[in-house]
Amino acid sequence: TIIIDTRIQCSMNTILSRLNAVLAFSLTVLALLTFLCFLSTTFSDRSAPTRVETQPGVAVKLARDFSGEQKDLGFVKFDLSANFSHLFDWNTKQLFVLLTALYQTKWNEVNEVVLWDKIILRGDPPLLDLRGLNCKYSFIDEGKGLRGNNIRLQLSWNVIPLAGRLPLVRAGVHHMEFPTSYS
């Protein structure tokens, strides 16, 4: 004969089990609310009116880097204007705006160099109207591929949200050409 004791007492209603249930429910509700917040701005238009133009005085110089090799060093002055005011909704924390130079050489099919960037926080003026800017970062080619080369300057930005995906928007392409001789 087998006797089974059916008087096993489970302590399901202790304070810890109740706190665990409340915490699990609260975290589930917060996760659902965060997801709904993400969905509310997922399909928003993140484009903006922009303008990028170069100023006269574009030049290429032959410079030595830290290893002693000679490389092309480009000098570009540019004007930049953009209106990012409609991108700042309740879910936008900041914008990361950058200007990149895209070009091809006989050694590399794709070259992308960041020339300038700016972080625009919520509350900062969202209108950019900048004139006569120099490159914030050096425009150095790894060889001698800048002379006489066609360059595309492209303005891009990341919309950094409080919750959700991090879209990269590309716009504002401007074409320019470096001179064929060193200055």
PDB file of C-alpha atoms in Angstrom:
ATOM      1  CA  THR A   1       0.000   0.000   0.000  1.00  0.00           C
ATOM      2  CA  ILE A   2       1.275   3.405  -0.985  1.00  0.00           C
ATOM      3  CA  ILE A   3       0.232   6.382   1.058  1.00  0.00           C
ATOM      4  CA  ILE A   4       0.458   9.826  -0.500  1.00  0.00           C
ATOM      5  CA  ASP A   5       0.366  12.778   1.791  1.00  0.00           C
ATOM      6  CA  THR A   6      -1.933  15.354   0.236  1.00  0.00           C
ATOM      7  CA  ARG A   7      -1.348  17.894   2.945  1.00  0.00           C
ATOM      8  CA  ILE A   8       1.694  19.526   1.271  1.00  0.00           C
ATOM      9  CA  GLN A   9       1.490  23.199   1.988  1.00  0.00           C
ATOM     10  CA  CYS A  10       2.626  25.552  -0.759  1.00  0.00           C
ATOM     11  CA  SER A  11       3.504  29.033   0.256  1.00  0.00           C
ATOM     12  CA  MET A  12       2.139  30.779  -2.841  1.00  0.00           C
ATOM     13  CA  ASN A  13       0.965  33.859  -1.030  1.00  0.00           C
ATOM     14  CA  THR A  14       4.162  35.038   0.605  1.00  0.00           C
ATOM     15  CA  ILE A  15       5.241  38.639   0.305  1.00  0.00           C
ATOM     16  CA  LEU A  16       8.099  37.727  -2.064  1.00  0.00           C
ATOM     17  CA  SER A  17       5.868  35.852  -4.494  1.00  0.00           C
ATOM     18  CA  ARG A  18       3.420  38.736  -4.538  1.00  0.00           C
ATOM     19  CA  LEU A  19       6.231  41.261  -5.162  1.00  0.00           C
ATOM     20  CA  ASN A  20       7.526  39.050  -7.961  1.00  0.00           C
ATOM     21  CA  ALA A  21       4.084  38.974  -9.615  1.00  0.00           C
ATOM     22  CA  VAL A  22       3.683  42.762  -9.333  1.00  0.00           C
ATOM     23  CA  LEU A  23       7.183  43.391 -10.712  1.00  0.00           C
ATOM     24  CA  ALA A  24       6.693  40.989 -13.636  1.00  0.00           C
ATOM     25  CA  PHE A  25       3.357  42.596 -14.520  1.00  0.00           C
ATOM     26  CA  SER A  26       4.823  46.127 -14.258  1.00  0.00           C
ATOM     27  CA  LEU A  27       7.769  45.289 -16.508  1.00  0.00           C
ATOM     28  CA  THR A  28       5.455  43.705 -19.068  1.00  0.00           C
ATOM     29  CA  VAL A  29       3.266  46.827 -19.142  1.00  0.00           C
ATOM     30  CA  LEU A  30       6.341  49.097 -19.468  1.00  0.00           C
ATOM     31  CA  ALA A  31       7.718  46.982 -22.335  1.00  0.00           C
ATOM     32  CA  LEU A  32       4.353  47.171 -24.106  1.00  0.00           C
ATOM     33  CA  LEU A  33       4.170  50.950 -23.636  1.00  0.00           C
ATOM     34  CA  THR A  34       7.729  51.367 -24.955  1.00  0.00           C
ATOM     35  CA  PHE A  35       6.837  49.309 -28.023  1.00  0.00           C
ATOM     36  CA  LEU A  36       3.707  51.402 -28.645  1.00  0.00           C
ATOM     37  CA  CYS A  37       5.809  54.579 -28.334  1.00  0.00           C
ATOM     38  CA  PHE A  38       8.227  53.141 -30.893  1.00  0.00           C
ATOM     39  CA  LEU A  39       5.368  52.349 -33.284  1.00  0.00           C
ATOM     40  CA  SER A  40       3.929  55.869 -33.025  1.00  0.00           C
ATOM     41  CA  THR A  41       6.989  57.422 -34.749  1.00  0.00           C
ATOM     42  CA  THR A  42       8.290  54.521 -36.851  1.00  0.00           C
ATOM     43  CA  PHE A  43       6.703  55.660 -40.091  1.00  0.00           C
ATOM     44  CA  SER A  44       7.407  59.380 -39.675  1.00  0.00           C
ATOM     45  CA  ASP A  45       9.042  61.242 -42.559  1.00  0.00           C
ATOM     46  CA  ARG A  46      12.641  61.925 -41.519  1.00  0.00           C
ATOM     47  CA  SER A  47      13.670  63.942 -44.586  1.00  0.00           C
ATOM     48  CA  ALA A  48      14.471  67.656 -44.359  1.00  0.00           C
ATOM     49  CA  PRO A  49      15.229  70.483 -46.790  1.00  0.00           C
ATOM     50  CA  THR A  50      19.012  70.881 -47.123  1.00  0.00           C
ATOM     51  CA  ARG A  51      21.573  72.750 -49.223  1.00  0.00           C
ATOM     52  CA  VAL A  52      25.321  72.132 -49.493  1.00  0.00           C
ATOM     53  CA  GLU A  53      27.589  74.239 -51.718  1.00  0.00           C
ATOM     54  CA  THR A  54      31.343  74.659 -51.946  1.00  0.00           C
ATOM     55  CA  GLN A  55      33.044  78.042 -51.963  1.00  0.00           C
ATOM     56  CA  PRO A  56      35.884  79.018 -54.297  1.00  0.00           C
ATOM     57  CA  GLY A  57      39.352  78.035 -53.140  1.00  0.00           C
ATOM     58  CA  VAL A  58      39.132  74.248 -53.281  1.00  0.00           C
ATOM     59  CA  ALA A  59      42.725  72.998 -53.226  1.00  0.00           C
ATOM     60  CA  VAL A  60      44.875  69.869 -52.972  1.00  0.00           C
ATOM     61  CA  LYS A  61      48.291  69.819 -51.335  1.00  0.00           C
ATOM     62  CA  LEU A  62      50.856  67.079 -51.044  1.00  0.00           C
ATOM     63  CA  ALA A  63      51.468  66.428 -47.344  1.00  0.00           C
ATOM     64  CA  ARG A  64      53.462  63.946 -45.312  1.00  0.00           C
ATOM     65  CA  ASP A  65      51.665  61.886 -42.704  1.00  0.00           C
ATOM     66  CA  PHE A  66      53.160  60.594 -39.452  1.00  0.00           C
ATOM     67  CA  SER A  67      54.834  57.665 -41.259  1.00  0.00           C
ATOM     68  CA  GLY A  68      56.595  59.954 -43.718  1.00  0.00           C
ATOM     69  CA  GLU A  69      54.495  58.936 -46.740  1.00  0.00           C
ATOM     70  CA  GLN A  70      53.204  61.638 -49.052  1.00  0.00           C
ATOM     71  CA  LYS A  71      49.442  61.774 -49.359  1.00  0.00           C
ATOM     72  CA  ASP A  72      46.870  64.124 -50.855  1.00  0.00           C
ATOM     73  CA  LEU A  73      45.388  66.625 -48.417  1.00  0.00           C
ATOM     74  CA  GLY A  74      42.206  68.345 -49.619  1.00  0.00           C
ATOM     75  CA  PHE A  75      40.992  71.774 -48.538  1.00  0.00           C
ATOM     76  CA  VAL A  76      37.307  72.570 -48.945  1.00  0.00           C
ATOM     77  CA  LYS A  77      35.223  75.506 -47.723  1.00  0.00           C
ATOM     78  CA  PHE A  78      31.489  74.994 -47.861  1.00  0.00           C
ATOM     79  CA  ASP A  79      28.116  76.519 -47.059  1.00  0.00           C
ATOM     80  CA  LEU A  80      25.471  74.388 -45.415  1.00  0.00           C
ATOM     81  CA  SER A  81      21.836  75.069 -44.626  1.00  0.00           C
ATOM     82  CA  ALA A  82      19.148  72.741 -43.294  1.00  0.00           C
ATOM     83  CA  ASN A  83      15.857  72.912 -41.454  1.00  0.00           C
ATOM     84  CA  PHE A  84      15.475  70.062 -38.966  1.00  0.00           C
ATOM     85  CA  SER A  85      12.611  71.580 -36.953  1.00  0.00           C
ATOM     86  CA  HIS A  86       9.966  68.991 -37.916  1.00  0.00           C
ATOM     87  CA  LEU A  87      12.269  66.085 -36.942  1.00  0.00           C
ATOM     88  CA  PHE A  88      12.049  66.936 -33.243  1.00  0.00           C
ATOM     89  CA  ASP A  89       8.946  65.158 -32.043  1.00  0.00           C
ATOM     90  CA  TRP A  90       8.365  63.768 -28.551  1.00  0.00           C
ATOM     91  CA  ASN A  91      10.491  60.680 -29.339  1.00  0.00           C
ATOM     92  CA  THR A  92      13.592  62.496 -30.647  1.00  0.00           C
ATOM     93  CA  LYS A  93      16.455  62.892 -28.211  1.00  0.00           C
ATOM     94  CA  GLN A  94      19.019  64.421 -30.593  1.00  0.00           C
ATOM     95  CA  LEU A  95      20.269  64.544 -34.178  1.00  0.00           C
ATOM     96  CA  PHE A  96      23.740  63.593 -35.335  1.00  0.00           C
ATOM     97  CA  VAL A  97      24.416  65.519 -38.562  1.00  0.00           C
ATOM     98  CA  LEU A  98      27.451  64.762 -40.725  1.00  0.00           C
ATOM     99  CA  LEU A  99      28.914  65.833 -44.062  1.00  0.00           C
ATOM    100  CA  THR A 100      30.824  63.143 -45.932  1.00  0.00           C
ATOM    101  CA  ALA A 101      32.901  63.175 -49.109  1.00  0.00           C
ATOM    102  CA  LEU A 102      32.343  60.205 -51.426  1.00  0.00           C
ATOM    103  CA  TYR A 103      34.715  59.464 -54.303  1.00  0.00           C
ATOM    104  CA  GLN A 104      36.443  56.725 -56.301  1.00  0.00           C
ATOM    105  CA  THR A 105      40.127  56.148 -56.959  1.00  0.00           C
ATOM    106  CA  LYS A 106      41.945  53.591 -59.054  1.00  0.00           C
ATOM    107  CA  TRP A 107      42.894  51.784 -55.809  1.00  0.00           C
ATOM    108  CA  ASN A 108      39.489  51.852 -54.074  1.00  0.00           C
ATOM    109  CA  GLU A 109      36.062  51.879 -55.622  1.00  0.00           C
ATOM    110  CA  VAL A 110      34.423  53.363 -52.516  1.00  0.00           C
ATOM    111  CA  ASN A 111      36.021  56.090 -50.398  1.00  0.00           C
ATOM    112  CA  GLU A 112      34.002  57.873 -47.734  1.00  0.00           C
ATOM    113  CA  VAL A 113      35.555  60.576 -45.545  1.00  0.00           C
ATOM    114  CA  VAL A 114      33.725  62.473 -42.802  1.00  0.00           C
ATOM    115  CA  LEU A 115      34.512  66.184 -43.168  1.00  0.00           C
ATOM    116  CA  TRP A 116      32.214  67.772 -40.594  1.00  0.00           C
ATOM    117  CA  ASP A 117      29.686  66.765 -37.942  1.00  0.00           C
ATOM    118  CA  LYS A 118      27.413  68.324 -35.343  1.00  0.00           C
ATOM    119  CA  ILE A 119      25.138  67.062 -32.579  1.00  0.00           C
ATOM    120  CA  ILE A 120      21.858  68.954 -32.252  1.00  0.00           C
ATOM    121  CA  LEU A 121      20.193  68.303 -28.913  1.00  0.00           C
ATOM    122  CA  ARG A 122      16.509  68.739 -28.149  1.00  0.00           C
ATOM    123  CA  GLY A 123      16.086  72.418 -27.298  1.00  0.00           C
ATOM    124  CA  ASP A 124      18.979  73.578 -29.526  1.00  0.00           C
ATOM    125  CA  PRO A 125      18.083  75.664 -32.597  1.00  0.00           C
ATOM    126  CA  PRO A 126      17.139  73.148 -35.333  1.00  0.00           C
ATOM    127  CA  LEU A 127      17.948  75.537 -38.207  1.00  0.00           C
ATOM    128  CA  LEU A 128      21.449  75.412 -39.683  1.00  0.00           C
ATOM    129  CA  ASP A 129      22.650  78.267 -41.869  1.00  0.00           C
ATOM    130  CA  LEU A 130      26.428  78.028 -41.867  1.00  0.00           C
ATOM    131  CA  ARG A 131      28.667  79.933 -44.276  1.00  0.00           C
ATOM    132  CA  GLY A 132      32.346  79.543 -45.075  1.00  0.00           C
ATOM    133  CA  LEU A 133      32.949  76.443 -42.974  1.00  0.00           C
ATOM    134  CA  ASN A 134      36.281  74.657 -43.143  1.00  0.00           C
ATOM    135  CA  CYS A 135      36.470  70.907 -42.741  1.00  0.00           C
ATOM    136  CA  LYS A 136      36.340  69.892 -39.091  1.00  0.00           C
ATOM    137  CA  TYR A 137      38.370  66.766 -39.872  1.00  0.00           C
ATOM    138  CA  SER A 138      41.328  66.447 -42.270  1.00  0.00           C
ATOM    139  CA  PHE A 139      40.462  65.429 -45.809  1.00  0.00           C
ATOM    140  CA  ILE A 140      43.328  63.018 -46.447  1.00  0.00           C
ATOM    141  CA  ASP A 141      43.361  60.382 -49.162  1.00  0.00           C
ATOM    142  CA  GLU A 142      45.358  57.238 -48.420  1.00  0.00           C
ATOM    143  CA  GLY A 143      47.300  57.739 -51.614  1.00  0.00           C
ATOM    144  CA  LYS A 144      47.335  60.395 -54.263  1.00  0.00           C
ATOM    145  CA  GLY A 145      43.766  60.103 -55.483  1.00  0.00           C
ATOM    146  CA  LEU A 146      42.281  63.572 -54.893  1.00  0.00           C
ATOM    147  CA  ARG A 147      43.866  65.579 -57.720  1.00  0.00           C
ATOM    148  CA  GLY A 148      41.357  66.072 -60.546  1.00  0.00           C
ATOM    149  CA  ASN A 149      38.860  63.742 -58.870  1.00  0.00           C
ATOM    150  CA  ASN A 150      35.099  64.280 -58.791  1.00  0.00           C
ATOM    151  CA  ILE A 151      33.793  64.398 -55.235  1.00  0.00           C
ATOM    152  CA  ARG A 152      30.233  64.117 -53.937  1.00  0.00           C
ATOM    153  CA  LEU A 153      29.531  65.949 -50.701  1.00  0.00           C
ATOM    154  CA  GLN A 154      26.587  64.364 -48.936  1.00  0.00           C
ATOM    155  CA  LEU A 155      24.749  65.600 -45.873  1.00  0.00           C
ATOM    156  CA  SER A 156      23.365  62.817 -43.652  1.00  0.00           C
ATOM    157  CA  TRP A 157      21.820  62.586 -40.216  1.00  0.00           C
ATOM    158  CA  ASN A 158      20.880  60.040 -37.587  1.00  0.00           C
ATOM    159  CA  VAL A 159      17.671  60.652 -35.674  1.00  0.00           C
ATOM    160  CA  ILE A 160      18.461  59.383 -32.184  1.00  0.00           C
ATOM    161  CA  PRO A 161      15.167  58.414 -30.510  1.00  0.00           C
ATOM    162  CA  LEU A 162      14.214  57.824 -26.908  1.00  0.00           C
ATOM    163  CA  ALA A 163      12.822  54.435 -27.977  1.00  0.00           C
ATOM    164  CA  GLY A 164      13.009  52.701 -31.341  1.00  0.00           C
ATOM    165  CA  ARG A 165      15.251  52.291 -34.335  1.00  0.00           C
ATOM    166  CA  LEU A 166      18.093  54.630 -35.328  1.00  0.00           C
ATOM    167  CA  PRO A 167      17.474  55.724 -38.931  1.00  0.00           C
ATOM    168  CA  LEU A 168      20.253  57.161 -41.118  1.00  0.00           C
ATOM    169  CA  VAL A 169      18.881  59.664 -43.627  1.00  0.00           C
ATOM    170  CA  ARG A 170      21.010  60.699 -46.615  1.00  0.00           C
ATOM    171  CA  ALA A 171      20.287  63.869 -48.570  1.00  0.00           C
ATOM    172  CA  GLY A 172      21.864  67.062 -49.834  1.00  0.00           C
ATOM    173  CA  VAL A 173      24.323  65.810 -52.488  1.00  0.00           C
ATOM    174  CA  HIS A 174      26.669  68.394 -54.023  1.00  0.00           C
ATOM    175  CA  HIS A 175      29.213  67.599 -56.754  1.00  0.00           C
ATOM    176  CA  MET A 176      32.632  69.266 -56.914  1.00  0.00           C
ATOM    177  CA  GLU A 177      35.997  68.631 -58.529  1.00  0.00           C
ATOM    178  CA  PHE A 178      39.486  69.062 -57.129  1.00  0.00           C
ATOM    179  CA  PRO A 179      42.063  70.870 -59.284  1.00  0.00           C
ATOM    180  CA  THR A 180      44.485  68.740 -61.325  1.00  0.00           C
ATOM    181  CA  SER A 181      47.590  70.376 -59.847  1.00  0.00           C
ATOM    182  CA  TYR A 182      48.902  70.772 -56.318  1.00  0.00           C
ATOM    183  CA  SER A 183      48.814  74.200 -54.736  1.00  0.00           C
TER     184      SER A 183
END
